Amino acid sequence: MKYRQLGQTDLNVSEVGFGAWTVSTNWWGKITEQEGINLLVRAYDLGINFIDTADTYSNGYGEEIVAKALKDQRHDIVIATKFGYDIYSPFERIGHEERPQKWTPEFIKYACEQSLKRLETDYIDLYQLHNPRIDTIEKDEVFEVLNELVKEGKIRHYGVALGPDIGWFEEGEASMRERHVPSIQIIYSIMEQQPARDFFPIIEEQKTGVLSRVPHASGLLDGTYTKDTVFDESDHRSHRRRDWLTTGLKKLATLDFLIENLDATIGQTAIKFGLSGTGVASILPNFTNLPQLEELVETSDAEDIPEDFLARTHQLFDENFGLPVEEETPVGD
C-alpha cells in the first residue's frame, strides 16, 4: 500500500481507503455485523489506514462499527466522518429519500459530540459537511463553529463531501475558492468524469486535497455485472432507471483496450484512473467481501494507466462512449 498527503493537511492516507457505507447500511448488498468488522480489520491488516464514514449511515451505526472493529488501532488510522443530516428528530423515511438537514452552530456542536461518542474517540481527523447546498456554504456561522471545533481539538480538519449524486459544481467551487476547505470529496470514475475534471484546475489552484468515491461506477467497473444481474429491492442500485445497467455495459464494452493491455484487473485499473486525478489522495471503493478487498488493496502495485490511454478515456467520455445522448444514464451514488 502507498500513502498520499491529503492536500495541505498533515493527514497521510492510504491510496485505497475504506468507505464504511457498505458495511453499515445494507444498501449495497446485505452484510452482517461480523462480516463488516472482519472486512474493516482485514483492511487495516492490509495497509488501509483511512476510514470514511458518516453519522447518517444507519443512524450512527456507520460510526459505531468503526469503533467496534478498530478502536484499539485508533492512533494508527485516519477517521473521516460527516455531519449535516438531522438523525435525531423523528423522520419517517420512504425508501432511500434524503433526510432533512440542519446547519445551526448548536446542532453542529451536538452532532460532533455524538459522533465522538459513537467512534469512541476524543478527536475526528476529518469532519465533512455532508452534501451541503450552496446556501449552507455561504453561511459564515457554519465555518466559524468548525474553526472553534478545530481550536478545541475535537476535529483536526474539516472538508466538504459533495453529493448526493454527481454534479454540484457551484458548491464545490465555493467550498474551495471562498471557504478554502482543505479537503473535498467527489465522485470521479471513468464513467463519471464530470464535474471532477472541471474541478481539477481549481483544486490545483487552491491545493485542495481530494477524496474520490464510487470509482467503480456502482459496480460497472469491478468485473461483477452482466446483463442478467438483478438487485434485491433493499439495494441502492435497484432504484435506478431500468436501463442504467444495460447502458453502462455498452459503455464498458468500449474500454476493452484497458482490460487487454494493462497488467491489472479492471477493478484495479478503475482505481488507478481515480488516482490520476489532480489532488486525489485516496479512493473509496465499495467493499463487500474479502476477495474483492484483497484484490483492490494491491492496486498500488498494479500497472499505471499510460497517458495516451487516459486521454482516450477522456475522449470516450466526452463522446458519450459512442452512444446516443438519450442513452446517457448517470450511475453514481
Tab-separated table of C-alpha atoms in Angstrom:
chain	number	residue	atom	x	y	z
A	1	MET	CA	0.000	0.000	0.000
A	2	LYS	CA	1.172	3.505	-0.825
A	3	TYR	CA	0.142	6.666	1.002
A	4	ARG	CA	-0.503	10.250	-0.050
A	5	GLN	CA	-0.795	13.541	1.791
A	6	LEU	CA	-4.314	14.951	1.746
A	7	GLY	CA	-3.853	18.407	0.276
A	8	GLN	CA	-2.032	20.712	2.679
A	9	THR	CA	-3.196	18.866	5.786
A	10	ASP	CA	-0.933	16.687	7.915
A	11	LEU	CA	-3.046	13.623	7.082
A	12	ASN	CA	-1.273	10.835	5.192
A	13	VAL	CA	-3.900	8.460	3.857
A	14	SER	CA	-3.748	5.130	2.050
A	15	GLU	CA	-4.303	5.368	-1.707
A	16	VAL	CA	-7.147	2.896	-1.199
A	17	GLY	CA	-9.440	3.912	1.643
A	18	PHE	CA	-12.473	2.195	3.173
A	19	GLY	CA	-15.958	3.670	2.859
A	20	ALA	CA	-17.964	2.321	5.796
A	21	TRP	CA	-21.203	2.936	3.896
A	22	THR	CA	-21.257	-0.605	2.518
A	23	VAL	CA	-20.789	-2.312	5.895
A	24	SER	CA	-23.384	-0.266	7.734
A	25	THR	CA	-26.425	0.432	5.548
A	26	ASN	CA	-27.339	-2.778	3.667
A	27	TRP	CA	-27.834	-0.512	0.662
A	28	TRP	CA	-25.104	-2.351	-1.229
A	29	GLY	CA	-25.999	-5.967	-0.507
A	30	LYS	CA	-26.629	-7.428	2.925
A	31	ILE	CA	-23.600	-7.719	5.198
A	32	THR	CA	-23.753	-8.963	8.790
A	33	GLU	CA	-22.057	-7.028	11.574
A	34	GLN	CA	-19.354	-9.657	11.967
A	35	GLU	CA	-18.682	-9.647	8.226
A	36	GLY	CA	-18.378	-5.872	8.312
A	37	ILE	CA	-15.995	-5.977	11.273
A	38	ASN	CA	-13.927	-8.659	9.564
A	39	LEU	CA	-13.642	-6.505	6.435
A	40	LEU	CA	-12.521	-3.459	8.424
A	41	VAL	CA	-9.952	-5.440	10.421
A	42	ARG	CA	-8.591	-7.148	7.321
A	43	ALA	CA	-8.397	-3.798	5.533
A	44	TYR	CA	-6.257	-2.433	8.353
A	45	ASP	CA	-4.044	-5.522	8.284
A	46	LEU	CA	-3.505	-4.987	4.540
A	47	GLY	CA	-2.426	-1.372	4.968
A	48	ILE	CA	-5.618	0.677	4.683
A	49	ASN	CA	-5.356	3.451	7.263
A	50	PHE	CA	-8.152	5.739	6.039
A	51	ILE	CA	-11.777	5.088	7.006
A	52	ASP	CA	-14.590	7.294	5.707
A	53	THR	CA	-17.998	7.126	7.369
A	54	ALA	CA	-20.939	9.388	8.337
A	55	ASP	CA	-23.312	9.882	11.239
A	56	THR	CA	-26.323	9.308	8.983
A	57	TYR	CA	-25.262	5.799	7.933
A	58	SER	CA	-27.917	3.712	9.672
A	59	ASN	CA	-28.452	6.440	12.267
A	60	GLY	CA	-24.995	6.298	13.773
A	61	TYR	CA	-24.175	2.639	13.198
A	62	GLY	CA	-21.711	3.574	10.457
A	63	GLU	CA	-19.557	5.170	13.168
A	64	GLU	CA	-20.190	2.535	15.811
A	65	ILE	CA	-18.957	-0.315	13.611
A	66	VAL	CA	-15.671	1.518	13.005
A	67	ALA	CA	-15.105	1.672	16.760
A	68	LYS	CA	-16.086	-1.973	17.195
A	69	ALA	CA	-13.554	-3.046	14.593
A	70	LEU	CA	-10.647	-0.641	15.057
A	71	LYS	CA	-10.894	1.078	18.448
A	72	ASP	CA	-7.539	-0.361	19.542
A	73	GLN	CA	-5.884	0.983	16.383
A	74	ARG	CA	-7.299	4.499	16.763
A	75	HIS	CA	-3.960	6.302	16.669
A	76	ASP	CA	-2.810	4.349	13.614
A	77	ILE	CA	-5.800	5.221	11.438
A	78	VAL	CA	-7.311	8.358	9.936
A	79	ILE	CA	-11.057	8.672	10.513
A	80	ALA	CA	-13.262	10.898	8.403
A	81	THR	CA	-16.926	11.278	9.221
A	82	LYS	CA	-19.712	13.579	8.060
A	83	PHE	CA	-22.465	15.718	9.529
A	84	GLY	CA	-25.421	17.813	8.457
A	85	TYR	CA	-28.341	15.410	8.373
A	86	ASP	CA	-30.690	15.542	11.352
A	87	ILE	CA	-30.735	11.926	12.520
A	88	TYR	CA	-32.005	12.913	15.961
A	89	SER	CA	-35.508	14.170	15.096
A	90	PRO	CA	-38.378	11.827	14.140
A	91	PHE	CA	-38.435	11.144	10.414
A	92	GLU	CA	-40.452	8.585	8.504
A	93	ARG	CA	-38.182	7.638	5.652
A	94	ILE	CA	-39.683	6.386	2.405
A	95	GLY	CA	-37.190	4.243	0.523
A	96	HIS	CA	-33.850	5.996	0.135
A	97	GLU	CA	-35.141	9.564	0.253
A	98	GLU	CA	-32.887	12.231	1.708
A	99	ARG	CA	-33.280	13.246	5.335
A	100	PRO	CA	-33.772	16.877	6.388
A	101	GLN	CA	-30.528	18.756	7.031
A	102	LYS	CA	-29.636	21.081	9.890
A	103	TRP	CA	-26.720	23.515	9.975
A	104	THR	CA	-27.079	25.638	13.113
A	105	PRO	CA	-23.946	26.038	15.269
A	106	GLU	CA	-25.722	24.339	18.171
A	107	PHE	CA	-26.627	21.338	16.043
A	108	ILE	CA	-23.137	21.025	14.573
A	109	LYS	CA	-21.588	21.004	18.062
A	110	TYR	CA	-24.125	18.445	19.257
A	111	ALA	CA	-23.622	16.245	16.184
A	112	CYS	CA	-19.862	16.347	16.685
A	113	GLU	CA	-20.149	15.266	20.320
A	114	GLN	CA	-22.394	12.355	19.360
A	115	SER	CA	-20.002	11.243	16.621
A	116	LEU	CA	-17.089	11.342	19.070
A	117	LYS	CA	-19.039	9.092	21.440
A	118	ARG	CA	-20.007	6.594	18.743
A	119	LEU	CA	-16.478	6.470	17.367
A	120	GLU	CA	-15.151	6.105	20.931
A	121	THR	CA	-12.504	8.736	20.355
A	122	ASP	CA	-11.693	12.237	21.545
A	123	TYR	CA	-10.900	13.664	18.101
A	124	ILE	CA	-12.015	13.334	14.487
A	125	ASP	CA	-9.328	13.642	11.832
A	126	LEU	CA	-11.596	14.979	9.093
A	127	TYR	CA	-15.106	16.325	9.723
A	128	GLN	CA	-17.030	16.788	6.472
A	129	LEU	CA	-20.168	18.732	5.621
A	130	HIS	CA	-22.414	16.051	4.130
A	131	ASN	CA	-23.982	17.084	0.824
A	132	PRO	CA	-24.305	20.814	1.621
A	133	ARG	CA	-26.178	23.107	-0.762
A	134	ILE	CA	-24.794	26.494	-1.736
A	135	ASP	CA	-26.843	28.366	0.881
A	136	THR	CA	-25.114	26.337	3.600
A	137	ILE	CA	-21.636	27.027	2.216
A	138	GLU	CA	-22.484	30.749	2.237
A	139	LYS	CA	-23.249	30.719	5.988
A	140	ASP	CA	-20.323	32.177	7.927
A	141	GLU	CA	-21.599	30.677	11.173
A	142	VAL	CA	-21.100	27.134	9.855
A	143	PHE	CA	-17.389	27.684	9.285
A	144	GLU	CA	-16.962	29.741	12.440
A	145	VAL	CA	-18.149	26.825	14.555
A	146	LEU	CA	-15.944	24.404	12.624
A	147	ASN	CA	-12.929	26.587	13.362
A	148	GLU	CA	-13.951	26.557	17.026
A	149	LEU	CA	-14.026	22.763	16.987
A	150	VAL	CA	-10.536	22.741	15.475
A	151	LYS	CA	-9.244	25.057	18.225
A	152	GLU	CA	-10.849	22.821	20.857
A	153	GLY	CA	-9.073	19.787	19.398
A	154	LYS	CA	-12.285	17.900	18.702
A	155	ILE	CA	-11.608	17.873	14.974
A	156	ARG	CA	-8.255	18.197	13.221
A	157	HIS	CA	-9.536	19.332	9.841
A	158	TYR	CA	-12.842	19.885	8.075
A	159	GLY	CA	-13.925	19.424	4.498
A	160	VAL	CA	-16.888	19.099	2.189
A	161	ALA	CA	-18.390	15.891	0.760
A	162	LEU	CA	-20.381	16.800	-2.347
A	163	GLY	CA	-23.497	14.929	-3.365
A	164	PRO	CA	-25.748	13.046	-3.099
A	165	ASP	CA	-25.144	12.275	-6.794
A	166	ILE	CA	-22.804	13.718	-9.404
A	167	GLY	CA	-22.841	17.436	-10.137
A	168	TRP	CA	-22.679	20.199	-7.509
A	169	PHE	CA	-20.124	22.363	-9.300
A	170	GLU	CA	-21.305	25.596	-7.648
A	171	GLU	CA	-20.956	24.083	-4.185
A	172	GLY	CA	-17.526	22.663	-4.933
A	173	GLU	CA	-16.168	25.891	-6.374
A	174	ALA	CA	-17.447	27.945	-3.428
A	175	SER	CA	-16.067	25.454	-0.915
A	176	MET	CA	-12.602	25.699	-2.405
A	177	ARG	CA	-12.356	29.331	-3.537
A	178	GLU	CA	-14.430	31.044	-0.854
A	179	ARG	CA	-14.075	28.756	2.155
A	180	HIS	CA	-10.649	27.327	1.273
A	181	VAL	CA	-11.554	23.931	2.676
A	182	PRO	CA	-8.500	21.656	2.787
A	183	SER	CA	-10.433	18.616	1.581
A	184	ILE	CA	-13.231	17.873	-0.847
A	185	GLN	CA	-14.924	14.540	-1.540
A	186	ILE	CA	-16.293	13.914	-5.027
A	187	ILE	CA	-17.305	11.207	-7.475
A	188	TYR	CA	-14.711	10.548	-10.165
A	189	SER	CA	-14.609	7.475	-12.351
A	190	ILE	CA	-14.069	6.502	-15.968
A	191	MET	CA	-17.851	6.540	-16.385
A	192	GLU	CA	-18.420	9.754	-14.414
A	193	GLN	CA	-15.702	12.279	-15.165
A	194	GLN	CA	-17.621	15.491	-14.647
A	195	PRO	CA	-17.739	17.824	-12.840
A	196	ALA	CA	-14.466	16.476	-11.411
A	197	ARG	CA	-12.462	17.433	-14.495
A	198	ASP	CA	-13.844	20.964	-14.250
A	199	PHE	CA	-12.831	20.994	-10.571
A	200	PHE	CA	-9.208	19.999	-11.219
A	201	PRO	CA	-7.911	23.479	-12.198
A	202	ILE	CA	-9.486	24.897	-9.017
A	203	ILE	CA	-8.078	22.017	-6.962
A	204	GLU	CA	-4.595	22.759	-8.310
A	205	GLU	CA	-5.030	26.488	-7.728
A	206	GLN	CA	-6.193	26.040	-4.119
A	207	LYS	CA	-4.016	22.983	-3.311
A	208	THR	CA	-7.147	21.153	-2.143
A	209	GLY	CA	-6.934	17.509	-1.104
A	210	VAL	CA	-9.368	15.202	-2.887
A	211	LEU	CA	-11.155	12.036	-1.808
A	212	SER	CA	-12.925	10.159	-4.574
A	213	ARG	CA	-15.790	7.751	-4.051
A	214	VAL	CA	-17.631	5.283	-6.338
A	215	PRO	CA	-14.557	4.577	-8.508
A	216	HIS	CA	-16.262	1.533	-9.986
A	217	ALA	CA	-19.366	3.418	-11.158
A	218	SER	CA	-21.712	1.483	-8.886
A	219	GLY	CA	-20.060	-1.814	-9.841
A	220	LEU	CA	-19.829	-1.436	-13.615
A	221	LEU	CA	-16.040	-1.281	-13.407
A	222	ASP	CA	-15.313	-4.034	-10.910
A	223	GLY	CA	-15.994	-7.032	-13.159
A	224	THR	CA	-19.100	-8.298	-11.371
A	225	TYR	CA	-22.029	-7.242	-13.590
A	226	THR	CA	-23.689	-8.960	-16.521
A	227	LYS	CA	-26.892	-8.092	-18.383
A	228	ASP	CA	-28.694	-10.650	-16.192
A	229	THR	CA	-27.698	-9.071	-12.852
A	230	VAL	CA	-30.692	-8.486	-10.542
A	231	PHE	CA	-30.545	-6.484	-7.295
A	232	ASP	CA	-32.510	-7.017	-4.102
A	233	GLU	CA	-35.193	-4.363	-3.516
A	234	SER	CA	-33.211	-3.038	-0.496
A	235	ASP	CA	-30.142	-2.478	-2.676
A	236	HIS	CA	-29.445	1.146	-3.633
A	237	ARG	CA	-28.882	0.148	-7.277
A	238	SER	CA	-32.376	-1.306	-7.659
A	239	HIS	CA	-33.854	2.204	-7.554
A	240	ARG	CA	-32.148	3.398	-10.723
A	241	ARG	CA	-33.741	3.784	-14.113
A	242	ARG	CA	-34.415	0.353	-15.580
A	243	ASP	CA	-31.946	0.814	-18.438
A	244	TRP	CA	-28.941	2.124	-16.487
A	245	LEU	CA	-27.222	-1.264	-16.305
A	246	THR	CA	-27.760	-2.028	-19.997
A	247	THR	CA	-26.413	1.380	-20.981
A	248	GLY	CA	-23.490	1.040	-18.596
A	249	LEU	CA	-22.494	-2.314	-20.062
A	250	LYS	CA	-22.498	-0.782	-23.547
A	251	LYS	CA	-20.101	1.869	-22.309
A	252	LEU	CA	-17.948	-0.762	-20.616
A	253	ALA	CA	-17.540	-2.585	-23.921
A	254	THR	CA	-15.614	0.416	-25.290
A	255	LEU	CA	-12.944	0.031	-22.586
A	256	ASP	CA	-11.517	-3.287	-23.764
A	257	PHE	CA	-8.221	-1.542	-24.573
A	258	LEU	CA	-7.696	-1.031	-20.824
A	259	ILE	CA	-8.577	-4.598	-19.926
A	260	GLU	CA	-6.447	-6.168	-22.657
A	261	ASN	CA	-3.298	-4.055	-22.426
A	262	LEU	CA	-2.672	-3.442	-18.731
A	263	ASP	CA	-1.229	-5.751	-16.097
A	264	ALA	CA	-4.117	-5.096	-13.726
A	265	THR	CA	-7.698	-6.153	-13.151
A	266	ILE	CA	-10.452	-3.832	-14.352
A	267	GLY	CA	-11.203	-3.071	-10.699
A	268	GLN	CA	-7.605	-2.017	-10.064
A	269	THR	CA	-7.487	-0.002	-13.291
A	270	ALA	CA	-10.625	1.886	-12.240
A	271	ILE	CA	-8.875	2.904	-9.007
A	272	LYS	CA	-5.723	3.876	-10.906
A	273	PHE	CA	-7.889	6.142	-13.050
A	274	GLY	CA	-9.225	7.870	-9.949
A	275	LEU	CA	-5.733	8.286	-8.525
A	276	SER	CA	-4.659	10.014	-11.745
A	277	GLY	CA	-6.906	12.970	-10.938
A	278	THR	CA	-5.416	16.250	-9.735
A	279	GLY	CA	-5.042	16.335	-5.950
A	280	VAL	CA	-6.596	12.895	-5.394
A	281	ALA	CA	-5.167	11.330	-2.233
A	282	SER	CA	-7.433	8.361	-1.602
A	283	ILE	CA	-10.071	6.336	-3.435
A	284	LEU	CA	-13.082	4.864	-1.628
A	285	PRO	CA	-14.292	1.632	-3.258
A	286	ASN	CA	-17.435	-0.183	-2.147
A	287	PHE	CA	-16.030	-3.255	-0.368
A	288	THR	CA	-18.467	-6.108	0.159
A	289	ASN	CA	-16.295	-9.234	0.519
A	290	LEU	CA	-12.768	-10.313	1.400
A	291	PRO	CA	-11.606	-11.459	-2.084
A	292	GLN	CA	-12.596	-8.073	-3.518
A	293	LEU	CA	-10.826	-6.258	-0.687
A	294	GLU	CA	-7.651	-8.272	-1.190
A	295	GLU	CA	-7.723	-7.615	-4.939
A	296	LEU	CA	-8.186	-3.868	-4.665
A	297	VAL	CA	-5.619	-3.209	-1.921
A	298	GLU	CA	-2.994	-4.451	-4.381
A	299	THR	CA	-3.793	-1.545	-6.703
A	300	SER	CA	-0.702	0.401	-5.637
A	301	ASP	CA	1.450	-2.333	-7.186
A	302	ALA	CA	-0.628	-2.628	-10.379
A	303	GLU	CA	0.382	-1.026	-13.679
A	304	ASP	CA	-0.346	2.676	-14.046
A	305	ILE	CA	-2.540	3.819	-16.924
A	306	PRO	CA	-0.385	5.364	-19.689
A	307	GLU	CA	-1.078	8.986	-20.583
A	308	ASP	CA	-2.383	8.107	-24.044
A	309	PHE	CA	-4.863	5.648	-22.523
A	310	LEU	CA	-6.017	8.301	-20.042
A	311	ALA	CA	-6.539	10.716	-22.913
A	312	ARG	CA	-8.554	8.063	-24.717
A	313	THR	CA	-10.829	7.539	-21.716
A	314	HIS	CA	-11.405	11.304	-21.555
A	315	GLN	CA	-12.310	11.389	-25.244
A	316	LEU	CA	-14.655	8.415	-24.889
A	317	PHE	CA	-16.442	10.125	-22.022
A	318	ASP	CA	-16.743	13.379	-23.976
A	319	GLU	CA	-18.282	11.409	-26.857
A	320	ASN	CA	-20.659	9.511	-24.503
A	321	PHE	CA	-18.778	6.287	-25.286
A	322	GLY	CA	-20.229	6.307	-28.781
A	323	LEU	CA	-23.828	6.110	-27.586
A	324	PRO	CA	-26.674	8.472	-28.487
A	325	VAL	CA	-27.059	11.236	-25.930
A	326	GLU	CA	-30.509	9.956	-24.937
A	327	GLU	CA	-28.855	6.768	-23.668
A	328	GLU	CA	-26.793	8.709	-21.159
A	329	THR	CA	-27.622	7.325	-17.694
A	330	PRO	CA	-25.899	8.589	-14.520
A	331	VAL	CA	-24.672	5.702	-12.387
A	332	GLY	CA	-23.169	7.476	-9.393
A	333	ASP	CA	-24.249	7.417	-5.737
